[in-house]
Amino acid sequence: MTATLFCVPHAGGTAGVFQDLTRHLAGAFQVRPLELPGRGARARERPCADFAEAIRDLARQIREAAPPGGWALLGHSMGGLLAYEVARDHRALGLTRPERLLLSACPGPRWHAAAAEPEAGWGSDRDIAERLVALGGLPREVAVDADAAAYFTGLVRQDARLLTGYRYDPAGEPLGFPLALFLGSADPLTDAGTAAEWQEAAGRPPRVRRIADAGHSLVTERPEEMARMLSEELSGGQVDMGPDANRERYLDLMKKVLTNVVYEDAPLPSEWSPDAVFDPVSRSTGLDWPSQAHTMVGARRLDNVQSCVEQVLRDGVPGDFIETGVWRGGTSIFMRAVLQAWGVTDRTVWAADSFRGMPEVADGAHPGDVALGTHRFNDVMGVSLDTVRRNFRTYGLLDDQVRFLPGWFKDTLPSVPVRDLALIRLDGDLYESTMVALDHLYAKLSPGGFVIVDDYIIDVCRQAVHDFRDRHGITEPLHDIDGVGAYWRRTR
Ligand SMILES: C[S@@+](CC[C@H](N)C(=O)[O-])C[C@H]1O[C@@H](n2cnc3c(N)ncnc32)[C@H](O)[C@@H]1O
């Protein structure tokens, strides 16, 4: 099986575009995004003067990092053309033979050669930025920022200059190794002719994998599906049905069901989603209040729970897991599911909640908590213990490895009958709810354990975290999860 996957970004892209894909492939393959000079970590280097120099630069990066155990090459959009030319000329470039060439949203070499036009015809920065936005290669929020848009359009210009010197030479040996094409069904740059063009270029029919309803930016729009298909391709086209792959499938399915992207339930109307229309991006980043889903934290924060739990299991960090603020139970259910998936029977998930909503803040409470007045939402926030137990049972995950702590945190947390914790997940939104939990639980957190702060984006919650960290001299770095939540790992 291929151990290392080198990745070449699209025109104007940096190695960072493969971040999500890398995360989804972690553990299965060594993913090594390549960076051309003049951008990202190589921003201070002189950009390549022409296409041939870019090919030589990519080949050098591969030579320096290629393991003896085989490697494959993925290129996205114009990065696919660069990858193809590197793979095609691997002997001349002093490279071992790649095992596979994988092209994402990449029109054929003839298309690229024909599309190259003199710089005068490229239009203004604004035109280029608009084209990038339309292809999903640049978020509109970034495009409207003049400095950011100038940076990205500058990179596109650099790469488009490389293409102006590109000549496609159809002669030559066939590739001699498998080629797979990943095409979005709604990508305006690829069509039925793309596979035919690649067949001609490769000298054999490519394996074509179509992704329904996907546009051009497959690696950033649909990293999870891309990772799954890439894994299949890199495993020799076989679907891996081993225990690790099946564990990952179970946990992925749990995340989809717990966030209810499966049936796309509409959010409850709120100030931040007044239209109450299902939006996959909001759901994945936990920015709506789902009407049915069992968690509101979104898939990315569930990914973070999974990686923290798996890290403590791998490192043998002693202790149970606790969530303070469980609402319908979804995130705690997911913690129990991860234990189930790994066959862990000696750890417990503790679920602490009033099971009737947010506390009514009294006089003398933190002014920020008073201003938020979250108890106004208790018709939504108050979920009974019976309902949460039923939700656990629905997934077959209600057993003696789950313990509930019903009541206000200030009453229940001081006497939690647990000695060691390996993970504390704070999700009580308020200053008071966050601080009480840290005050009573942090001393029990084993070194190597994690604190996850779901509501780091909320001012009062962030304030409580920093007050606590300052008071206890905690300096371990805080890491962002998804722009909303954050976490740190206790080292001592
Ligand atoms: C944002 S919700 C939790 C979301 C949940 N983690 C999920 O996966 O969707 C906040 C929860 O914290 C609980 N809560 C907040 N402060 C509390 C306190 N001081 N004592 C008990 N429960 C509290 C509320 O009842 C509510 O269920």
Coordinates of C-alpha atoms in Angstrom, one line a residue, residues 3-484:
A3 CA 2.6 5.2 2.3
T4 CA 3.1 8.8 1.1
L5 CA 0.9 11.1 -0.9
F6 CA 2.4 14.3 -2.4
C7 CA -0.2 16.9 -3.2
V8 CA 0.1 19.9 -5.7
P9 CA -2.3 22.8 -5.2
H10 CA -4.3 24.6 -7.8
A11 CA -3.3 27.8 -9.6
G12 CA -3.1 30.5 -7.0
G13 CA -3.3 27.9 -4.2
T14 CA -1.0 27.2 -1.4
A15 CA -0.1 23.9 0.4
G16 CA -2.7 25.0 3.0
V17 CA -5.6 23.9 0.7
F18 CA -4.9 20.3 1.6
Q19 CA -5.3 20.9 5.4
D20 CA -8.8 19.2 5.7
L21 CA -7.8 16.4 3.4
T22 CA -4.7 15.8 5.5
R23 CA -6.8 15.6 8.6
H24 CA -9.2 13.1 7.1
L25 CA -6.3 10.9 5.8
A26 CA -4.3 11.1 9.0
G27 CA -3.2 7.7 10.3
A28 CA -3.8 6.1 6.9
F29 CA -1.3 7.9 4.7
Q30 CA 1.5 10.4 5.1
V31 CA 0.1 13.4 3.2
R32 CA 2.8 15.9 2.1
P33 CA 1.4 19.0 0.4
L34 CA 4.0 20.6 -1.9
E35 CA 4.5 24.4 -2.1
L36 CA 5.9 26.3 -5.1
P37 CA 8.2 29.2 -4.3
G38 CA 6.6 32.7 -3.8
R39 CA 3.8 31.7 -1.5
G40 CA 2.8 30.2 1.8
A41 CA 5.9 29.0 3.8
R42 CA 8.1 29.9 0.7
A43 CA 6.7 33.4 0.3
R44 CA 10.1 35.0 0.4
E45 CA 11.5 32.9 -2.4
R46 CA 11.5 34.0 -6.1
P47 CA 8.6 32.5 -8.0
C48 CA 9.4 30.0 -10.8
A49 CA 10.2 31.7 -14.1
D50 CA 8.5 29.1 -16.2
F51 CA 6.6 25.8 -16.3
A52 CA 9.8 23.7 -16.6
E53 CA 11.3 25.3 -13.5
A54 CA 8.1 24.6 -11.6
I55 CA 8.3 20.9 -12.6
R56 CA 11.9 20.7 -11.5
D57 CA 11.1 22.4 -8.1
L58 CA 8.2 20.0 -7.4
A59 CA 10.4 17.0 -8.4
R60 CA 13.2 18.2 -6.0
Q61 CA 10.7 18.4 -3.1
I62 CA 9.5 14.8 -3.9
R63 CA 13.1 13.5 -4.2
E64 CA 14.0 14.9 -0.8
A65 CA 11.0 13.4 1.0
A66 CA 10.0 10.3 -1.0
P67 CA 10.2 7.3 1.3
P68 CA 11.5 3.9 0.0
G69 CA 8.0 2.5 0.5
G70 CA 6.4 4.1 -2.6
W71 CA 4.6 7.3 -3.2
A72 CA 1.6 8.7 -5.1
L73 CA 0.9 12.1 -6.5
L74 CA -2.3 14.1 -6.2
G75 CA -2.9 17.4 -8.1
H76 CA -5.8 19.6 -7.9
S77 CA -7.0 21.6 -11.0
M78 CA -3.8 23.1 -12.6
G79 CA -1.9 21.3 -9.9
G80 CA -3.0 18.2 -11.7
L81 CA -1.3 19.2 -14.8
L82 CA 1.9 19.9 -12.9
A83 CA 1.6 16.5 -11.2
Y84 CA 1.0 14.8 -14.5
E85 CA 4.1 16.3 -16.1
V86 CA 6.2 15.4 -13.0
A87 CA 4.9 11.9 -13.1
R88 CA 5.3 11.6 -16.8
D89 CA 9.0 12.7 -16.7
H90 CA 9.9 11.0 -13.4
R91 CA 13.0 9.2 -14.8
A92 CA 14.4 12.4 -16.3
L93 CA 13.7 14.1 -13.0
G94 CA 15.6 11.5 -11.0
L95 CA 12.5 10.2 -9.3
T96 CA 11.3 6.7 -8.6
R97 CA 8.2 5.7 -10.4
P98 CA 5.0 7.0 -8.7
E99 CA 2.5 4.3 -7.9
R100 CA -0.5 6.3 -8.8
L101 CA -1.5 9.6 -10.3
L102 CA -4.6 11.2 -8.9
L103 CA -6.2 14.2 -10.5
S104 CA -8.9 16.3 -8.9
A105 CA -11.0 18.6 -11.0
C106 CA -8.3 18.8 -13.6
P107 CA -9.1 19.4 -17.2
G108 CA -6.8 17.6 -19.7
P109 CA -3.4 18.9 -20.9
R110 CA -4.8 20.0 -24.3
W111 CA -7.4 22.1 -22.5
H112 CA -4.7 23.7 -20.4
A113 CA -2.5 24.4 -23.4
A114 CA -5.4 26.0 -25.2
A115 CA -6.6 28.0 -22.1
A116 CA -3.2 29.7 -21.7
E117 CA -3.6 33.2 -23.0
P118 CA -1.3 36.3 -23.0
E119 CA -1.3 38.3 -19.7
A120 CA -3.1 41.2 -21.4
G121 CA -6.3 39.1 -21.7
W122 CA -6.6 38.1 -18.0
G123 CA -8.6 41.1 -16.9
S124 CA -8.3 43.1 -13.7
D125 CA -7.6 41.8 -10.2
R126 CA -11.3 42.1 -9.5
D127 CA -12.1 39.9 -12.6
I128 CA -9.7 37.3 -11.4
A129 CA -11.0 37.4 -7.8
E130 CA -14.6 37.0 -9.2
R131 CA -13.6 33.9 -11.2
L132 CA -11.9 32.4 -8.2
V133 CA -15.0 33.0 -6.0
A134 CA -17.2 31.4 -8.7
L135 CA -15.0 28.3 -8.7
G136 CA -15.0 28.1 -4.9
G137 CA -11.3 28.8 -4.7
L138 CA -11.7 32.0 -2.7
P139 CA -14.3 32.8 -0.1
R140 CA -16.4 35.9 -0.9
E141 CA -15.5 37.4 2.5
V142 CA -11.8 37.2 1.5
A143 CA -12.4 38.5 -2.0
V144 CA -14.0 41.7 -0.8
D145 CA -10.9 42.5 1.3
A146 CA -8.7 44.4 -1.2
D147 CA -5.4 43.3 0.4
A148 CA -6.3 39.7 0.6
A149 CA -7.8 39.7 -2.9
A150 CA -4.6 41.3 -4.3
Y151 CA -2.5 38.6 -2.6
F152 CA -4.5 35.7 -4.0
T153 CA -4.9 37.2 -7.5
G154 CA -1.1 37.8 -7.5
L155 CA -0.6 34.1 -6.9
V156 CA -3.0 33.3 -9.8
R157 CA -1.1 35.6 -12.0
Q158 CA 2.2 33.9 -11.1
D159 CA 0.8 30.5 -12.0
A160 CA -1.0 31.6 -15.1
R161 CA 2.4 33.0 -16.3
L162 CA 3.8 29.5 -15.9
L163 CA 1.0 28.1 -18.1
T164 CA 1.7 30.6 -20.9
G165 CA 4.9 28.7 -21.6
Y166 CA 3.2 25.3 -21.5
R167 CA 3.2 23.1 -24.7
Y168 CA 1.5 19.8 -24.6
D169 CA 3.4 17.1 -26.4
P170 CA 1.1 14.0 -26.9
A171 CA 4.0 11.8 -28.1
G172 CA 5.9 9.7 -25.6
E173 CA 5.6 6.6 -23.6
P174 CA 2.3 5.8 -21.9
L175 CA 2.2 6.6 -18.2
G176 CA 2.7 3.0 -17.1
F177 CA 0.9 3.4 -13.7
P178 CA -2.8 3.9 -12.9
L179 CA -4.4 7.3 -13.2
A180 CA -7.6 8.2 -11.3
L181 CA -9.8 11.3 -12.0
F182 CA -12.0 12.9 -9.4
L183 CA -14.7 15.1 -11.0
G184 CA -17.4 17.2 -9.5
S185 CA -20.7 16.8 -11.4
A186 CA -21.3 20.6 -11.2
D187 CA -17.7 21.7 -12.1
P188 CA -17.8 24.2 -14.9
L189 CA -14.2 23.4 -15.9
T190 CA -14.6 19.7 -16.5
D191 CA -17.1 17.6 -18.6
A192 CA -17.5 14.3 -20.3
G193 CA -14.6 15.2 -22.6
T194 CA -12.2 15.5 -19.7
A195 CA -11.9 11.7 -19.2
A196 CA -11.4 11.2 -22.9
E197 CA -8.6 13.7 -22.9
W198 CA -6.9 12.1 -20.0
Q199 CA -7.3 8.7 -21.6
E200 CA -5.3 10.0 -24.6
A201 CA -2.7 11.6 -22.4
A202 CA -2.2 8.5 -20.2
G203 CA -2.4 5.9 -22.9
R204 CA -5.0 4.0 -20.9
P205 CA -8.5 4.7 -19.6
P206 CA -8.4 6.6 -16.3
R207 CA -10.6 5.4 -13.4
V208 CA -13.2 8.1 -13.1
R209 CA -14.8 8.9 -9.7
R210 CA -17.7 11.4 -10.0
I211 CA -18.8 13.4 -7.0
A212 CA -22.5 14.3 -7.1
D213 CA -23.4 18.0 -6.6
A214 CA -19.8 19.0 -6.2
G215 CA -18.2 22.0 -7.9
H216 CA -14.6 22.6 -8.8
S217 CA -13.0 22.9 -5.4
L218 CA -13.3 19.3 -4.4
V219 CA -10.4 19.2 -1.9
T220 CA -11.8 22.0 0.2
E221 CA -15.5 21.6 -0.5
R222 CA -15.7 17.8 -0.1
P223 CA -12.5 16.7 1.8
E224 CA -14.2 13.8 3.6
E225 CA -15.5 12.2 0.4
M226 CA -12.2 12.9 -1.4
A227 CA -10.3 11.3 1.5
R228 CA -12.5 8.2 1.4
M229 CA -12.1 7.8 -2.4
L230 CA -8.4 8.5 -2.3
S231 CA -8.0 5.8 0.4
E232 CA -9.7 3.4 -1.8
E233 CA -7.5 4.3 -4.8
L234 CA -4.4 4.2 -2.8
S235 CA -5.3 0.8 -1.4
G236 CA -5.2 -0.6 -4.9
G237 CA -8.8 0.2 -5.8
Q238 CA -9.9 -2.2 -3.1
V239 CA -12.4 -1.0 -0.5
D240 CA -10.7 -1.5 2.9
M241 CA -13.1 -3.5 5.1
G242 CA -10.6 -3.9 7.9
P243 CA -11.4 -3.1 11.5
D244 CA -9.8 0.3 11.4
A245 CA -11.7 1.4 8.3
N246 CA -14.9 0.1 9.7
R247 CA -14.4 1.9 13.0
E248 CA -13.8 5.1 11.1
R249 CA -17.0 4.5 9.0
Y250 CA -19.0 3.9 12.2
L251 CA -17.8 7.1 13.8
D252 CA -18.3 9.1 10.6
L253 CA -21.9 7.8 10.4
M254 CA -22.4 8.7 14.0
K255 CA -21.3 12.3 13.4
K256 CA -23.6 12.6 10.4
V257 CA -26.6 11.3 12.3
L258 CA -25.9 13.2 15.5
T259 CA -25.7 16.5 13.6
N260 CA -28.5 15.3 11.3
V261 CA -27.0 16.2 8.0
V262 CA -28.6 13.0 6.9
Y263 CA -32.2 14.3 6.9
E264 CA -31.1 18.0 6.9
D265 CA -33.5 19.1 9.6
A266 CA -34.1 22.8 9.5
P267 CA -32.6 24.9 12.3
L268 CA -34.9 26.6 14.8
P269 CA -35.5 30.2 13.9
S270 CA -33.1 32.4 15.7
E271 CA -31.4 35.8 15.4
W272 CA -28.4 34.1 13.6
S273 CA -30.5 31.8 11.3
P274 CA -33.7 33.7 10.9
D275 CA -34.7 31.9 7.7
A276 CA -34.6 28.5 9.4
V277 CA -33.3 26.8 6.3
F278 CA -30.9 23.9 6.5
D279 CA -27.4 25.1 5.6
P280 CA -24.7 22.4 5.6
V281 CA -21.9 24.9 6.4
S282 CA -23.7 26.3 9.5
R283 CA -24.5 22.8 10.6
S284 CA -20.9 21.5 10.2
T285 CA -19.5 24.4 12.2
G286 CA -22.3 24.3 14.8
L287 CA -23.7 27.7 14.1
D288 CA -27.4 26.8 14.2
W289 CA -29.8 25.3 16.7
P290 CA -31.0 22.2 15.0
S291 CA -34.7 21.3 15.4
Q292 CA -34.1 17.6 15.6
A293 CA -30.3 16.8 15.7
H294 CA -29.0 15.5 19.0
T295 CA -26.1 18.0 19.1
M296 CA -25.7 21.6 18.1
V297 CA -21.9 21.5 18.1
G298 CA -21.4 20.6 14.4
A299 CA -19.2 17.9 12.8
R300 CA -15.9 19.8 13.2
R301 CA -16.2 20.0 16.9
L302 CA -17.1 16.3 17.0
D303 CA -14.0 15.6 14.9
N304 CA -12.1 17.4 17.7
V305 CA -13.7 15.3 20.4
Q306 CA -12.7 12.2 18.4
S307 CA -9.1 13.2 18.0
C308 CA -8.8 14.2 21.7
V309 CA -10.3 11.0 22.9
E310 CA -8.2 8.9 20.5
Q311 CA -5.1 10.7 21.6
V312 CA -5.7 10.0 25.3
L313 CA -6.4 6.4 24.5
R314 CA -3.2 6.1 22.4
D315 CA -1.1 7.7 25.1
G316 CA -2.8 5.8 28.0
V317 CA -3.8 9.1 29.8
P318 CA -5.8 7.9 32.8
G319 CA -9.3 9.0 33.5
D320 CA -12.9 9.4 32.5
F321 CA -14.5 12.0 30.2
I322 CA -17.0 14.6 31.3
E323 CA -19.2 17.1 29.4
T324 CA -20.6 20.0 31.4
G325 CA -23.7 21.1 29.4
V326 CA -25.1 18.3 27.3
W327 CA -28.4 19.6 26.0
R328 CA -29.9 16.7 24.0
G329 CA -26.8 14.6 24.7
G330 CA -25.3 14.3 21.2
T331 CA -21.6 15.1 22.1
S332 CA -21.6 12.9 25.2
I333 CA -23.2 10.1 23.1
F334 CA -20.4 10.6 20.6
M335 CA -17.8 10.2 23.4
R336 CA -19.4 7.0 24.4
A337 CA -19.4 5.9 20.8
V338 CA -15.7 6.5 20.5
L339 CA -15.1 4.3 23.5
Q340 CA -17.4 1.7 22.0
A341 CA -15.5 1.8 18.7
W342 CA -12.2 1.2 20.4
G343 CA -13.6 -1.5 22.7
V344 CA -12.7 0.5 25.8
T345 CA -14.6 -0.8 28.8
D346 CA -12.8 0.8 31.8
R347 CA -13.7 4.5 31.2
T348 CA -17.0 6.3 31.9
V349 CA -18.6 9.3 30.2
W350 CA -20.1 11.8 32.7
A351 CA -22.9 14.0 31.5
A352 CA -23.6 17.0 33.7
D353 CA -26.6 19.3 33.1
S354 CA -29.5 20.8 34.9
F355 CA -31.7 19.0 32.4
R356 CA -33.9 22.0 32.6
G357 CA -31.9 24.6 30.8
M358 CA -29.7 27.5 31.6
P359 CA -29.6 29.0 35.1
E360 CA -31.4 32.2 35.8
V361 CA -28.6 34.5 36.8
A362 CA -29.0 36.3 40.1
D363 CA -27.9 39.7 41.3
G364 CA -24.1 39.7 41.8
A365 CA -23.6 37.3 38.9
H366 CA -21.0 38.2 36.2
P367 CA -22.5 41.2 34.3
G368 CA -21.8 39.5 31.0
D369 CA -24.0 36.5 32.0
V370 CA -26.7 38.9 33.1
A371 CA -26.6 40.7 29.8
L372 CA -26.8 37.4 27.8
G373 CA -29.9 36.3 29.8
T374 CA -29.6 32.8 28.2
H375 CA -32.4 31.4 30.4
R376 CA -34.8 33.2 28.0
F377 CA -34.1 30.3 25.7
N378 CA -35.0 27.6 28.1
D379 CA -37.9 26.4 26.0
V380 CA -35.2 25.1 23.7
M381 CA -32.3 24.7 26.1
G382 CA -34.2 22.7 28.7
V383 CA -34.0 19.0 27.7
S384 CA -35.1 16.5 30.4
L385 CA -32.9 13.7 31.7
D386 CA -35.5 11.2 30.4
T387 CA -35.1 12.5 26.8
V388 CA -31.3 12.4 27.0
R389 CA -31.4 8.9 28.3
R390 CA -33.7 7.9 25.5
N391 CA -31.3 9.5 23.0
F392 CA -28.4 7.5 24.3
R393 CA -30.6 4.3 24.2
T394 CA -31.5 5.0 20.6
Y395 CA -27.9 4.5 19.6
G396 CA -27.5 1.4 21.8
L397 CA -25.1 3.4 24.0
L398 CA -26.9 3.7 27.3
D399 CA -25.1 1.4 29.8
D400 CA -23.1 1.6 33.0
Q401 CA -20.2 3.5 31.2
V402 CA -22.5 6.5 31.1
R403 CA -23.3 8.4 34.3
F404 CA -25.6 11.5 34.6
L405 CA -25.1 14.4 37.0
P406 CA -28.5 16.2 37.1
G407 CA -28.6 19.6 38.7
W408 CA -26.8 23.0 38.7
F409 CA -23.1 22.6 38.2
K410 CA -22.4 24.5 41.4
D411 CA -24.2 21.7 43.3
T412 CA -23.2 18.6 41.4
L413 CA -19.6 19.2 40.3
P414 CA -17.9 19.7 43.7
S415 CA -18.7 16.1 44.6
V416 CA -18.4 14.2 41.3
P417 CA -17.4 10.7 42.4
V418 CA -14.5 10.5 40.0
R419 CA -10.8 10.5 40.7
D420 CA -9.1 11.1 37.4
L421 CA -10.4 12.8 34.2
A422 CA -8.7 12.6 30.8
L423 CA -11.1 15.0 29.0
I424 CA -13.2 17.9 30.2
R425 CA -15.6 19.4 27.7
L426 CA -17.0 22.7 28.8
D427 CA -20.3 23.6 27.1
G428 CA -22.2 25.7 29.6
D429 CA -21.9 29.0 27.6
L430 CA -21.8 31.3 30.6
Y431 CA -18.9 32.7 32.7
E432 CA -20.3 31.2 35.8
S433 CA -21.0 27.8 34.2
T434 CA -17.5 27.7 32.7
M435 CA -15.7 28.8 35.8
V436 CA -17.5 26.5 38.2
A437 CA -16.7 23.5 36.0
L438 CA -13.0 24.5 35.8
D439 CA -12.8 25.2 39.5
H440 CA -14.0 21.8 40.4
L441 CA -12.7 19.6 37.7
Y442 CA -9.4 20.9 36.5
A443 CA -7.5 19.5 39.5
K444 CA -8.7 16.0 38.5
L445 CA -7.4 16.3 34.9
S446 CA -4.4 14.0 34.3
P447 CA -1.3 15.4 32.6
G448 CA -1.8 14.6 28.9
G449 CA -5.6 15.2 29.2
F450 CA -7.6 17.8 27.3
V451 CA -9.8 20.7 28.1
I452 CA -12.2 21.5 25.3
V453 CA -14.0 24.9 25.4
D454 CA -17.0 24.7 23.1
D455 CA -18.0 28.3 23.5
Y456 CA -14.6 30.0 23.3
I457 CA -16.1 32.5 20.8
I458 CA -18.6 33.8 23.5
D459 CA -17.0 36.7 25.4
V460 CA -18.0 35.6 28.9
C461 CA -16.9 32.1 28.4
R462 CA -13.5 33.2 26.9
Q463 CA -13.1 35.5 29.9
A464 CA -13.7 32.7 32.4
V465 CA -11.1 30.5 30.6
H466 CA -8.5 33.3 30.7
D467 CA -9.3 34.3 34.3
F468 CA -8.9 30.6 35.3
R469 CA -5.7 30.1 33.3
D470 CA -4.1 33.3 34.6
R471 CA -5.0 32.5 38.2
H472 CA -3.4 29.0 37.9
G473 CA -0.5 30.0 35.7
I474 CA -1.6 27.7 32.9
T475 CA 0.5 28.4 29.8
E476 CA -0.2 25.4 27.6
P477 CA -1.2 26.8 24.2
L478 CA -4.9 27.2 23.3
H479 CA -5.7 25.8 19.9
D480 CA -8.6 26.9 17.7
I481 CA -11.0 24.2 16.5
D482 CA -13.4 25.8 14.0
G483 CA -13.4 29.5 14.8
V484 CA -15.9 28.8 17.6

